[in-house]
Amino acid sequence: MLDFELYNPTKLVFGKGKIDKLASLVPVKAKILLAYGGGSIFKNGIYEQAIKNLAGFEVIEFGGIEANPHFETLMKAVEIVRDKKIDFILAVGGGSVIDGVKFISAAVLFEGNPIDILKKRILFKDLSKVIPFGTVLTLPATGTEMNSGAVVTIVATQEKLDFGGSAMFPKFSICDPTVIVSLPKRQLQNGVVDAYVHVLEQYLTYSHDGYLQDRISEGILQTLIQVGPSVVENPADYTLASNFMWSCTMALNGLIQKGVPSDWATHMIGHELTALYGIDHARTLAIIGPNLYRVMFETKKGKLAQYGKRIFNLTGSDDEIANEAINKTVGFFQTMGMKTKLSECTGDYTKTADFIVDRFEERGWKALGEKQNITLEKVKKIIEMSF
Ligand code: NZQ
Ligand code: ZN
């Protein structure tokens, strides 16, 4: 096992009606910016619950944070936080709103041009340099409610870039599984697949001796396979909703990544597809992931075979099992409503591979993956296989 340090200060408050705890979680006398997205919180009653529980606090609202949050929009909130001397931010929304709030939190006191937070991938470690924030999660998927990363889109250049650091954990996150009843089926499907691929990014690498990490990862995968297809049909079922929500958090709160290698190339390529074509984040992963496993077959064969045996009960030679495990993964994504080819999602894809490879080259991203052996040539092949 590799050496590791584990630090996760986020207080997770999980369960039905836990938004009632809001007043006790927000710092006393805080002046709060309540940040939200396109308005779903007004339709499903979450806004009302939040406001009711913040009675007595000074609250300023900032709405309109887009899915795949825009740097340009977030900068407007940064101005408000500076002008009004806000000292706490509350994100009420999905991954986009929460990531947007992480950016606002980091940008307010940033010395220099905040675009560099993304362009230069600044690490935030000093709590005195960020505005503290908490979250009310409305969409299980990303794990951002309990991690220290965020992804933001610069519209002007069509770039989707990430940043983070140990100062970027939420102070608290309220996770009430009943919030998922108002989610469109498409977003529920996205949530299951995003979380599933988060596990695969940290699990489908090469064989190692992190036995417990593997078993925890396999537990999350099995739970997502167990509840995924039914939770999208019955989001009001609390057993399904709570297992779904907790699996998503556990998939990317840092725990399963400790002491083991990780990949993340599927996400790096996927982010480009969202930036270029607006394809939902999870849907880009369903397109890229399986082809990446095919192209990187020799590197990943051992873990693919373990995955095939333990998750899908496959038998045969390791090569046969590993291959079939990829097919089973595609099958699961399709069961979850994913299209697994780029041509099914956009008509404008022929130059995609060259464009992304050029971009990666400019950024110096020439060796990706757990063994740094996903070269630009391989990136091109992975994308072209996805057409
Ligand atoms: O904007 P509103 O009106 O709130 O509507 C949203 C949005 O249209 C809606 N929604 C959210 N909760 C709802 C709801 N509708 C009805 N009822 C509810 N309870 O769902 C739509 C999608 O929301 P969004 O926040 O964009 O989805 P998600 O949570 O999947 O977040 C995706 C973003 O997170 C990033 C992605 O790249 C993408 O930008 N990621 C962040 C990660 C992280 N910080 O660790 C890791 C992930 O890999 C991912 O990259
Ligand atoms: Zn993801």
Tab-separated table of C-alpha atoms and ligand atoms in Angstrom:
chain	number	residue	atom	x	y	z
A	1	MET	CA	0.000	0.000	0.000
A	2	LEU	CA	1.204	3.519	-0.732
A	3	ASP	CA	1.696	5.964	2.146
A	4	PHE	CA	-1.088	8.464	2.621
A	5	GLU	CA	-2.555	11.242	4.725
A	6	LEU	CA	-6.294	11.432	5.225
A	7	TYR	CA	-7.898	14.784	5.964
A	8	ASN	CA	-11.600	15.448	5.559
A	9	PRO	CA	-13.101	18.091	7.834
A	10	THR	CA	-16.575	18.245	6.236
A	11	LYS	CA	-19.380	17.613	8.691
A	12	LEU	CA	-21.945	15.518	6.844
A	13	VAL	CA	-25.490	15.737	8.155
A	14	PHE	CA	-27.431	12.938	6.495
A	15	GLY	CA	-31.131	12.121	6.627
A	16	LYS	CA	-34.722	13.101	6.038
A	17	GLY	CA	-35.554	16.679	7.037
A	18	LYS	CA	-32.002	17.504	8.148
A	19	ILE	CA	-32.227	20.947	6.578
A	20	ASP	CA	-33.807	21.820	9.931
A	21	LYS	CA	-30.275	21.767	11.332
A	22	LEU	CA	-29.167	24.618	9.097
A	23	ALA	CA	-29.336	27.383	11.708
A	24	SER	CA	-27.131	25.411	14.075
A	25	LEU	CA	-24.534	24.701	11.373
A	26	VAL	CA	-24.085	28.208	10.008
A	27	PRO	CA	-21.713	30.371	12.105
A	28	VAL	CA	-23.489	32.615	14.629
A	29	LYS	CA	-24.273	36.096	13.230
A	30	ALA	CA	-22.971	35.148	9.782
A	31	LYS	CA	-23.836	37.356	6.847
A	32	ILE	CA	-24.751	34.758	4.266
A	33	LEU	CA	-24.737	34.551	0.482
A	34	LEU	CA	-27.290	31.911	-0.497
A	35	ALA	CA	-26.208	30.652	-3.927
A	36	TYR	CA	-28.403	28.533	-6.173
A	37	GLY	CA	-28.829	27.436	-9.772
A	38	GLY	CA	-31.528	27.868	-12.394
A	39	GLY	CA	-34.479	27.770	-10.026
A	40	SER	CA	-35.261	24.111	-9.264
A	41	ILE	CA	-35.086	24.979	-5.553
A	42	PHE	CA	-38.176	27.193	-5.922
A	43	LYS	CA	-40.226	24.384	-7.459
A	44	ASN	CA	-39.394	21.639	-4.990
A	45	GLY	CA	-39.682	23.591	-1.746
A	46	ILE	CA	-35.985	23.445	-0.831
A	47	TYR	CA	-35.622	27.232	-1.065
A	48	GLU	CA	-38.512	27.755	1.363
A	49	GLN	CA	-37.058	25.278	3.826
A	50	ALA	CA	-33.649	26.924	3.658
A	51	ILE	CA	-35.009	30.444	4.135
A	52	LYS	CA	-37.267	29.337	6.996
A	53	ASN	CA	-34.297	27.837	8.770
A	54	LEU	CA	-32.179	30.932	8.251
A	55	ALA	CA	-34.630	33.304	9.936
A	56	GLY	CA	-32.623	35.771	11.977
A	57	PHE	CA	-29.593	35.661	9.684
A	58	GLU	CA	-28.847	38.334	7.121
A	59	VAL	CA	-29.176	36.548	3.784
A	60	ILE	CA	-28.351	37.852	0.311
A	61	GLU	CA	-29.319	35.672	-2.617
A	62	PHE	CA	-27.414	34.883	-5.781
A	63	GLY	CA	-29.148	32.717	-8.387
A	64	GLY	CA	-28.488	31.681	-11.947
A	65	ILE	CA	-25.428	29.465	-11.524
A	66	GLU	CA	-25.542	27.291	-14.631
A	67	ALA	CA	-25.041	23.566	-14.976
A	68	ASN	CA	-21.269	23.345	-15.593
A	69	PRO	CA	-20.876	26.684	-13.809
A	70	HIS	CA	-19.482	29.613	-15.733
A	71	PHE	CA	-16.489	31.585	-14.510
A	72	GLU	CA	-18.134	34.691	-15.949
A	73	THR	CA	-21.299	34.249	-13.831
A	74	LEU	CA	-19.396	33.321	-10.690
A	75	MET	CA	-17.334	36.517	-10.901
A	76	LYS	CA	-20.572	38.492	-10.430
A	77	ALA	CA	-21.082	36.711	-7.122
A	78	VAL	CA	-17.465	37.389	-6.168
A	79	GLU	CA	-18.193	41.131	-6.523
A	80	ILE	CA	-21.282	40.842	-4.324
A	81	VAL	CA	-19.383	38.977	-1.597
A	82	ARG	CA	-16.677	41.653	-1.630
A	83	ASP	CA	-19.133	44.606	-1.707
A	84	LYS	CA	-21.502	43.322	0.944
A	85	LYS	CA	-18.761	41.904	3.161
A	86	ILE	CA	-20.347	38.478	3.231
A	87	ASP	CA	-18.625	36.045	5.575
A	88	PHE	CA	-20.330	32.728	4.803
A	89	ILE	CA	-21.625	31.174	1.585
A	90	LEU	CA	-24.368	28.565	1.451
A	91	ALA	CA	-24.632	26.518	-1.737
A	92	VAL	CA	-28.089	25.059	-2.297
A	93	GLY	CA	-27.967	22.837	-5.344
A	94	GLY	CA	-26.182	20.119	-7.262
A	95	GLY	CA	-22.533	19.745	-8.172
A	96	SER	CA	-22.554	22.841	-10.337
A	97	VAL	CA	-23.796	25.180	-7.622
A	98	ILE	CA	-21.469	23.664	-5.028
A	99	ASP	CA	-18.449	23.829	-7.352
A	100	GLY	CA	-19.437	27.378	-8.241
A	101	VAL	CA	-19.457	28.280	-4.562
A	102	LYS	CA	-16.026	26.726	-4.096
A	103	PHE	CA	-14.767	29.022	-6.829
A	104	ILE	CA	-16.463	32.100	-5.320
A	105	SER	CA	-15.006	31.199	-1.927
A	106	ALA	CA	-11.494	30.986	-3.408
A	107	ALA	CA	-11.735	34.032	-5.693
A	108	VAL	CA	-12.933	36.677	-3.216
A	109	LEU	CA	-9.611	37.122	-1.411
A	110	PHE	CA	-7.417	35.925	-4.279
A	111	GLU	CA	-4.553	38.275	-5.047
A	112	GLY	CA	-4.335	38.502	-8.812
A	113	ASN	CA	-6.714	37.618	-11.618
A	114	PRO	CA	-9.123	34.897	-10.451
A	115	ILE	CA	-9.037	33.288	-13.899
A	116	ASP	CA	-5.579	32.058	-12.904
A	117	ILE	CA	-7.186	29.907	-10.209
A	118	LEU	CA	-8.342	27.766	-13.142
A	119	LYS	CA	-5.645	28.408	-15.722
A	120	LYS	CA	-2.819	27.830	-13.241
A	121	ARG	CA	-4.736	25.285	-11.162
A	122	ILE	CA	-4.007	27.077	-7.880
A	123	LEU	CA	-3.995	24.959	-4.705
A	124	PHE	CA	-5.810	26.499	-1.736
A	125	LYS	CA	-4.451	25.324	1.611
A	126	ASP	CA	-4.801	28.390	3.818
A	127	LEU	CA	-8.236	28.700	5.399
A	128	SER	CA	-7.671	32.405	6.088
A	129	LYS	CA	-7.548	33.015	2.317
A	130	VAL	CA	-11.003	31.600	1.520
A	131	ILE	CA	-14.580	32.415	2.525
A	132	PRO	CA	-16.052	29.510	4.517
A	133	PHE	CA	-19.048	27.759	2.975
A	134	GLY	CA	-21.559	24.992	3.552
A	135	THR	CA	-23.904	23.106	1.252
A	136	VAL	CA	-27.398	21.725	0.974
A	137	LEU	CA	-27.045	18.993	-1.645
A	138	THR	CA	-29.945	18.575	-4.076
A	139	LEU	CA	-28.415	16.121	-6.568
A	140	PRO	CA	-26.350	13.058	-5.599
A	141	ALA	CA	-23.605	12.483	-8.176
A	142	THR	CA	-20.337	14.337	-7.890
A	143	GLY	CA	-19.227	13.890	-4.273
A	144	THR	CA	-18.345	17.592	-4.217
A	145	GLU	CA	-20.359	17.927	-0.994
A	146	MET	CA	-17.551	16.110	0.828
A	147	ASN	CA	-14.449	16.807	-1.243
A	148	SER	CA	-12.135	19.706	-1.933
A	149	GLY	CA	-12.235	19.893	-5.731
A	150	ALA	CA	-14.295	21.919	-8.201
A	151	VAL	CA	-14.698	22.219	-11.958
A	152	VAL	CA	-15.525	25.529	-13.646
A	153	THR	CA	-16.089	26.447	-17.303
A	154	ILE	CA	-14.570	29.532	-18.909
A	155	VAL	CA	-17.126	30.330	-21.582
A	156	ALA	CA	-14.877	32.737	-23.469
A	157	THR	CA	-12.387	29.993	-24.299
A	158	GLN	CA	-14.671	26.927	-23.999
A	159	GLU	CA	-12.430	25.435	-21.336
A	160	LYS	CA	-13.545	23.353	-18.375
A	161	LEU	CA	-10.855	23.332	-15.705
A	162	ASP	CA	-10.528	22.069	-12.156
A	163	PHE	CA	-8.866	23.351	-9.007
A	164	GLY	CA	-9.020	22.633	-5.292
A	165	GLY	CA	-6.962	22.169	-2.151
A	166	SER	CA	-7.430	21.304	1.492
A	167	ALA	CA	-9.031	24.700	2.244
A	168	MET	CA	-11.843	23.944	-0.209
A	169	PHE	CA	-13.817	21.383	1.810
A	170	PRO	CA	-17.337	22.490	2.761
A	171	LYS	CA	-17.706	23.223	6.493
A	172	PHE	CA	-20.842	21.106	6.412
A	173	SER	CA	-23.114	19.409	3.913
A	174	ILE	CA	-26.743	18.589	4.499
A	175	CYS	CA	-27.664	15.444	2.555
A	176	ASP	CA	-31.372	14.720	2.657
A	177	PRO	CA	-32.126	11.799	0.302
A	178	THR	CA	-35.750	12.937	-0.111
A	179	VAL	CA	-34.596	15.890	-2.257
A	180	ILE	CA	-34.146	13.561	-5.216
A	181	VAL	CA	-37.896	13.141	-5.833
A	182	SER	CA	-37.985	16.272	-7.971
A	183	LEU	CA	-34.975	15.312	-10.091
A	184	PRO	CA	-35.619	14.594	-13.767
A	185	LYS	CA	-34.895	10.972	-14.685
A	186	ARG	CA	-31.960	12.116	-16.814
A	187	GLN	CA	-30.247	13.685	-13.802
A	188	LEU	CA	-30.821	10.592	-11.666
A	189	GLN	CA	-29.251	8.478	-14.391
A	190	ASN	CA	-26.351	10.906	-14.601
A	191	GLY	CA	-25.812	10.694	-10.860
A	192	VAL	CA	-25.528	6.913	-10.831
A	193	VAL	CA	-23.117	6.833	-13.771
A	194	ASP	CA	-20.949	9.714	-12.526
A	195	ALA	CA	-20.493	8.020	-9.147
A	196	TYR	CA	-19.850	4.642	-10.805
A	197	VAL	CA	-17.094	6.113	-12.986
A	198	HIS	CA	-15.609	7.934	-9.985
A	199	VAL	CA	-15.046	4.532	-8.432
A	200	LEU	CA	-13.647	3.087	-11.655
A	201	GLU	CA	-11.165	5.981	-11.963
A	202	GLN	CA	-9.756	4.973	-8.580
A	203	TYR	CA	-10.169	1.209	-8.906
A	204	LEU	CA	-9.493	0.188	-12.531
A	205	THR	CA	-5.776	0.850	-12.462
A	206	TYR	CA	-3.254	-1.940	-11.884
A	207	SER	CA	-3.207	-4.744	-9.336
A	208	HIS	CA	-1.894	-3.596	-5.966
A	209	ASP	CA	-2.112	-4.619	-2.366
A	210	GLY	CA	-4.725	-2.116	-1.186
A	211	TYR	CA	-7.164	-4.916	-0.361
A	212	LEU	CA	-9.530	-2.858	1.736
A	213	GLN	CA	-9.687	0.007	-0.776
A	214	ASP	CA	-10.626	-2.534	-3.463
A	215	ARG	CA	-13.353	-4.082	-1.323
A	216	ILE	CA	-14.833	-0.692	-0.416
A	217	SER	CA	-14.780	0.326	-4.084
A	218	GLU	CA	-16.433	-2.945	-5.103
A	219	GLY	CA	-19.072	-2.370	-2.416
A	220	ILE	CA	-19.922	1.018	-3.873
A	221	LEU	CA	-20.072	-0.398	-7.422
A	222	GLN	CA	-22.324	-3.246	-6.310
A	223	THR	CA	-24.613	-0.883	-4.429
A	224	LEU	CA	-24.919	1.401	-7.472
A	225	ILE	CA	-25.727	-1.609	-9.685
A	226	GLN	CA	-28.266	-2.769	-7.085
A	227	VAL	CA	-30.106	0.534	-6.610
A	228	GLY	CA	-29.335	2.472	-9.817
A	229	PRO	CA	-31.939	1.074	-12.217
A	230	SER	CA	-34.713	1.197	-9.599
A	231	VAL	CA	-33.940	4.572	-8.017
A	232	VAL	CA	-34.460	6.314	-11.345
A	233	GLU	CA	-37.940	4.785	-11.490
A	234	ASN	CA	-38.773	5.216	-7.789
A	235	PRO	CA	-36.892	8.209	-6.410
A	236	ALA	CA	-39.444	8.484	-3.595
A	237	ASP	CA	-38.310	5.133	-2.178
A	238	TYR	CA	-36.206	6.201	0.810
A	239	THR	CA	-34.144	3.015	0.952
A	240	LEU	CA	-33.109	3.413	-2.668
A	241	ALA	CA	-32.594	7.186	-2.378
A	242	SER	CA	-30.468	7.003	0.768
A	243	ASN	CA	-28.247	4.213	-0.570
A	244	PHE	CA	-27.850	6.078	-3.844
A	245	MET	CA	-26.937	9.346	-2.120
A	246	TRP	CA	-24.445	7.809	0.288
A	247	SER	CA	-22.793	5.793	-2.498
A	248	CYS	CA	-22.263	8.975	-4.510
A	249	THR	CA	-20.661	10.741	-1.559
A	250	MET	CA	-18.448	7.758	-0.716
A	251	ALA	CA	-17.345	7.408	-4.344
A	252	LEU	CA	-15.527	10.736	-4.258
A	253	ASN	CA	-14.888	11.906	-0.729
A	254	GLY	CA	-11.251	10.847	-0.947
A	255	LEU	CA	-11.466	7.635	1.075
A	256	ILE	CA	-11.126	4.992	-1.651
A	257	GLN	CA	-8.284	6.911	-3.290
A	258	LYS	CA	-5.998	6.701	-0.269
A	259	GLY	CA	-2.971	4.451	-0.585
A	260	VAL	CA	-3.721	3.366	-4.173
A	261	PRO	CA	-3.004	4.665	-7.694
A	262	SER	CA	-5.695	6.515	-9.612
A	263	ASP	CA	-6.352	7.353	-13.237
A	264	TRP	CA	-8.782	10.297	-13.943
A	265	ALA	CA	-8.049	10.407	-17.692
A	266	THR	CA	-11.687	9.580	-18.521
A	267	HIS	CA	-12.686	12.729	-16.626
A	268	MET	CA	-9.999	14.852	-18.281
A	269	ILE	CA	-11.163	13.865	-21.752
A	270	GLY	CA	-14.830	13.966	-20.737
A	271	HIS	CA	-14.550	17.555	-19.490
A	272	GLU	CA	-13.438	18.567	-22.979
A	273	LEU	CA	-16.557	17.013	-24.511
A	274	THR	CA	-18.744	19.014	-22.133
A	275	ALA	CA	-16.812	22.208	-22.864
A	276	LEU	CA	-17.089	21.680	-26.625
A	277	TYR	CA	-20.572	20.217	-27.030
A	278	GLY	CA	-22.396	20.769	-23.739
A	279	ILE	CA	-22.872	17.015	-23.210
A	280	ASP	CA	-23.840	16.253	-19.581
A	281	HIS	CA	-20.783	15.375	-17.492
A	282	ALA	CA	-21.795	11.765	-16.717
A	283	ARG	CA	-22.697	11.129	-20.343
A	284	THR	CA	-19.200	12.066	-21.481
A	285	LEU	CA	-17.804	9.476	-19.066
A	286	ALA	CA	-20.051	6.742	-20.476
A	287	ILE	CA	-18.723	7.550	-23.960
A	288	ILE	CA	-15.023	7.710	-23.058
A	289	GLY	CA	-14.551	5.267	-20.154
A	290	PRO	CA	-15.093	1.926	-21.931
A	291	ASN	CA	-12.884	2.922	-24.882
A	292	LEU	CA	-10.159	4.049	-22.531
A	293	TYR	CA	-10.284	0.607	-20.861
A	294	ARG	CA	-10.024	-1.002	-24.320
A	295	VAL	CA	-7.055	1.096	-25.415
A	296	MET	CA	-5.311	0.669	-22.035
A	297	PHE	CA	-6.225	-3.021	-21.843
A	298	GLU	CA	-2.726	-4.336	-21.118
A	299	THR	CA	-2.177	-1.870	-18.248
A	300	LYS	CA	-5.594	-2.438	-16.719
A	301	LYS	CA	-6.101	-6.126	-17.499
A	302	GLY	CA	-5.425	-7.405	-13.981
A	303	LYS	CA	-7.931	-5.068	-12.352
A	304	LEU	CA	-10.460	-5.505	-15.164
A	305	ALA	CA	-10.339	-9.256	-14.525
A	306	GLN	CA	-10.772	-8.764	-10.765
A	307	TYR	CA	-13.683	-6.408	-11.463
A	308	GLY	CA	-15.260	-8.911	-13.858
A	309	LYS	CA	-14.995	-11.753	-11.350
A	310	ARG	CA	-16.101	-9.879	-8.262
A	311	ILE	CA	-18.765	-7.568	-9.714
A	312	PHE	CA	-20.191	-9.574	-12.612
A	313	ASN	CA	-19.286	-13.129	-11.504
A	314	LEU	CA	-17.599	-13.800	-14.843
A	315	THR	CA	-15.555	-16.932	-15.535
A	316	GLY	CA	-12.912	-17.827	-18.134
A	317	SER	CA	-9.351	-16.713	-18.762
A	318	ASP	CA	-8.287	-13.325	-17.397
A	319	ASP	CA	-8.276	-11.898	-20.918
A	320	GLU	CA	-11.796	-13.129	-21.603
A	321	ILE	CA	-13.094	-11.872	-18.262
A	322	ALA	CA	-11.427	-8.489	-18.661
A	323	ASN	CA	-12.933	-8.022	-22.121
A	324	GLU	CA	-16.356	-9.125	-21.044
A	325	ALA	CA	-16.168	-6.833	-17.991
A	326	ILE	CA	-15.858	-3.855	-20.345
A	327	ASN	CA	-18.906	-5.065	-22.298
A	328	LYS	CA	-20.847	-5.489	-19.043
A	329	THR	CA	-19.902	-1.941	-18.062
A	330	VAL	CA	-21.247	-0.621	-21.362
A	331	GLY	CA	-24.391	-2.677	-20.747
A	332	PHE	CA	-24.847	-1.128	-17.308
A	333	PHE	CA	-24.409	2.375	-18.704
A	334	GLN	CA	-27.026	1.620	-21.354
A	335	THR	CA	-29.398	0.294	-18.694
A	336	MET	CA	-28.872	3.658	-17.004
A	337	GLY	CA	-30.015	5.451	-20.142
A	338	MET	CA	-26.584	6.435	-21.448
A	339	LYS	CA	-25.636	6.703	-25.101
A	340	THR	CA	-22.139	5.333	-25.447
A	341	LYS	CA	-21.055	6.919	-28.730
A	342	LEU	CA	-20.162	10.531	-29.423
A	343	SER	CA	-21.998	10.420	-32.750
A	344	GLU	CA	-25.229	9.746	-30.834
A	345	CYS	CA	-24.758	12.973	-28.835
A	346	THR	CA	-23.502	15.509	-31.380
A	347	GLY	CA	-23.362	15.785	-35.156
A	348	ASP	CA	-20.174	17.767	-35.101
A	349	TYR	CA	-17.501	15.354	-33.920
A	350	THR	CA	-15.029	14.613	-36.707
A	351	LYS	CA	-12.343	17.077	-35.570
A	352	THR	CA	-12.814	16.372	-31.878
A	353	ALA	CA	-9.811	14.098	-31.400
A	354	ASP	CA	-7.302	16.450	-33.026
A	355	PHE	CA	-8.719	19.462	-31.216
A	356	ILE	CA	-8.496	17.837	-27.783
A	357	VAL	CA	-5.036	16.404	-28.414
A	358	ASP	CA	-3.762	19.866	-29.451
A	359	ARG	CA	-5.254	21.361	-26.310
A	360	PHE	CA	-3.694	18.757	-24.048
A	361	GLU	CA	-0.369	19.346	-25.750
A	362	GLU	CA	-0.597	23.114	-25.166
A	363	ARG	CA	-1.342	22.458	-21.502
A	364	GLY	CA	1.562	20.032	-21.242
A	365	TRP	CA	-0.787	17.117	-20.496
A	366	LYS	CA	1.238	14.561	-22.414
A	367	ALA	CA	1.165	11.572	-20.096
A	368	LEU	CA	-2.081	10.717	-18.310
A	369	GLY	CA	-3.333	7.801	-16.267
A	370	GLU	CA	-2.112	5.802	-13.301
A	371	LYS	CA	1.108	4.862	-15.097
A	372	GLN	CA	1.418	8.090	-17.049
A	373	ASN	CA	1.315	5.951	-20.177
A	374	ILE	CA	-1.816	7.416	-21.766
A	375	THR	CA	0.068	9.382	-24.392
A	376	LEU	CA	-1.518	11.901	-26.736
A	377	GLU	CA	-1.557	9.207	-29.430
A	378	LYS	CA	-3.615	7.013	-27.126
A	379	VAL	CA	-5.934	9.920	-26.230
A	380	LYS	CA	-6.569	10.362	-29.948
A	381	LYS	CA	-7.299	6.663	-30.370
A	382	ILE	CA	-9.668	6.626	-27.375
A	383	ILE	CA	-11.641	9.568	-28.752
A	384	GLU	CA	-11.751	8.186	-32.284
A	385	MET	CA	-13.007	4.832	-30.992
A	386	SER	CA	-15.807	6.790	-29.300
A	387	PHE	CA	-17.147	8.223	-32.582
B	1	NZQ	O1	-29.871	24.704	-11.722
B	1	NZQ	P1	-31.080	24.093	-11.114
B	1	NZQ	O2	-32.327	24.800	-11.455
B	1	NZQ	O3	-30.925	23.836	-9.644
B	1	NZQ	O4	-31.297	22.660	-11.838
B	1	NZQ	C1	-30.330	21.629	-11.805
B	1	NZQ	C2	-29.609	21.442	-13.137
B	1	NZQ	O5	-30.427	21.841	-14.201
B	1	NZQ	C3	-31.054	20.328	-11.641
B	1	NZQ	N1	-31.335	19.957	-10.248
B	1	NZQ	C4	-30.451	19.861	-9.217
B	1	NZQ	N2	-31.077	19.416	-8.114
B	1	NZQ	C5	-32.388	19.242	-8.449
B	1	NZQ	C6	-32.551	19.597	-9.799
B	1	NZQ	N3	-33.740	19.537	-10.417
B	1	NZQ	C7	-34.795	19.123	-9.704
B	1	NZQ	N4	-34.702	18.727	-8.412
B	1	NZQ	C8	-33.514	18.772	-7.742
B	1	NZQ	N5	-33.436	18.325	-6.468
B	1	NZQ	O6	-30.196	19.356	-12.216
B	1	NZQ	C9	-29.442	19.948	-13.271
B	1	NZQ	C10	-28.015	19.503	-13.187
B	1	NZQ	O7	-27.406	20.019	-12.017
B	1	NZQ	P2	-25.807	19.988	-11.836
B	1	NZQ	O8	-25.507	20.594	-10.520
B	1	NZQ	O9	-25.161	20.567	-13.042
B	1	NZQ	O10	-25.489	18.428	-11.843
B	1	NZQ	P3	-24.377	17.597	-11.096
B	1	NZQ	O11	-24.629	17.518	-9.657
B	1	NZQ	O12	-24.287	16.345	-11.859
B	1	NZQ	O13	-23.039	18.456	-11.259
B	1	NZQ	C11	-22.298	18.441	-12.460
B	1	NZQ	C12	-21.087	19.344	-12.326
B	1	NZQ	O14	-20.184	18.851	-11.327
B	1	NZQ	C13	-18.877	18.673	-11.906
B	1	NZQ	C14	-19.202	18.379	-13.338
B	1	NZQ	O15	-18.092	18.538	-14.179
B	1	NZQ	C15	-20.299	19.385	-13.621
B	1	NZQ	O16	-19.756	20.662	-13.837
B	1	NZQ	N6	-18.118	17.660	-11.168
B	1	NZQ	C16	-17.622	18.005	-9.976
B	1	NZQ	C17	-16.824	17.158	-9.230
B	1	NZQ	C18	-16.250	17.565	-7.940
B	1	NZQ	N7	-16.324	18.822	-7.573
B	1	NZQ	O17	-15.708	16.741	-7.223
B	1	NZQ	C19	-16.484	15.815	-9.709
B	1	NZQ	C20	-17.270	15.370	-10.872
B	1	NZQ	O18	-16.505	14.434	-11.582
B	1	NZQ	C21	-17.692	16.445	-11.811
B	1	NZQ	O19	-16.649	16.779	-12.721
B	2	ZN	ZN	-17.460	12.896	-12.469
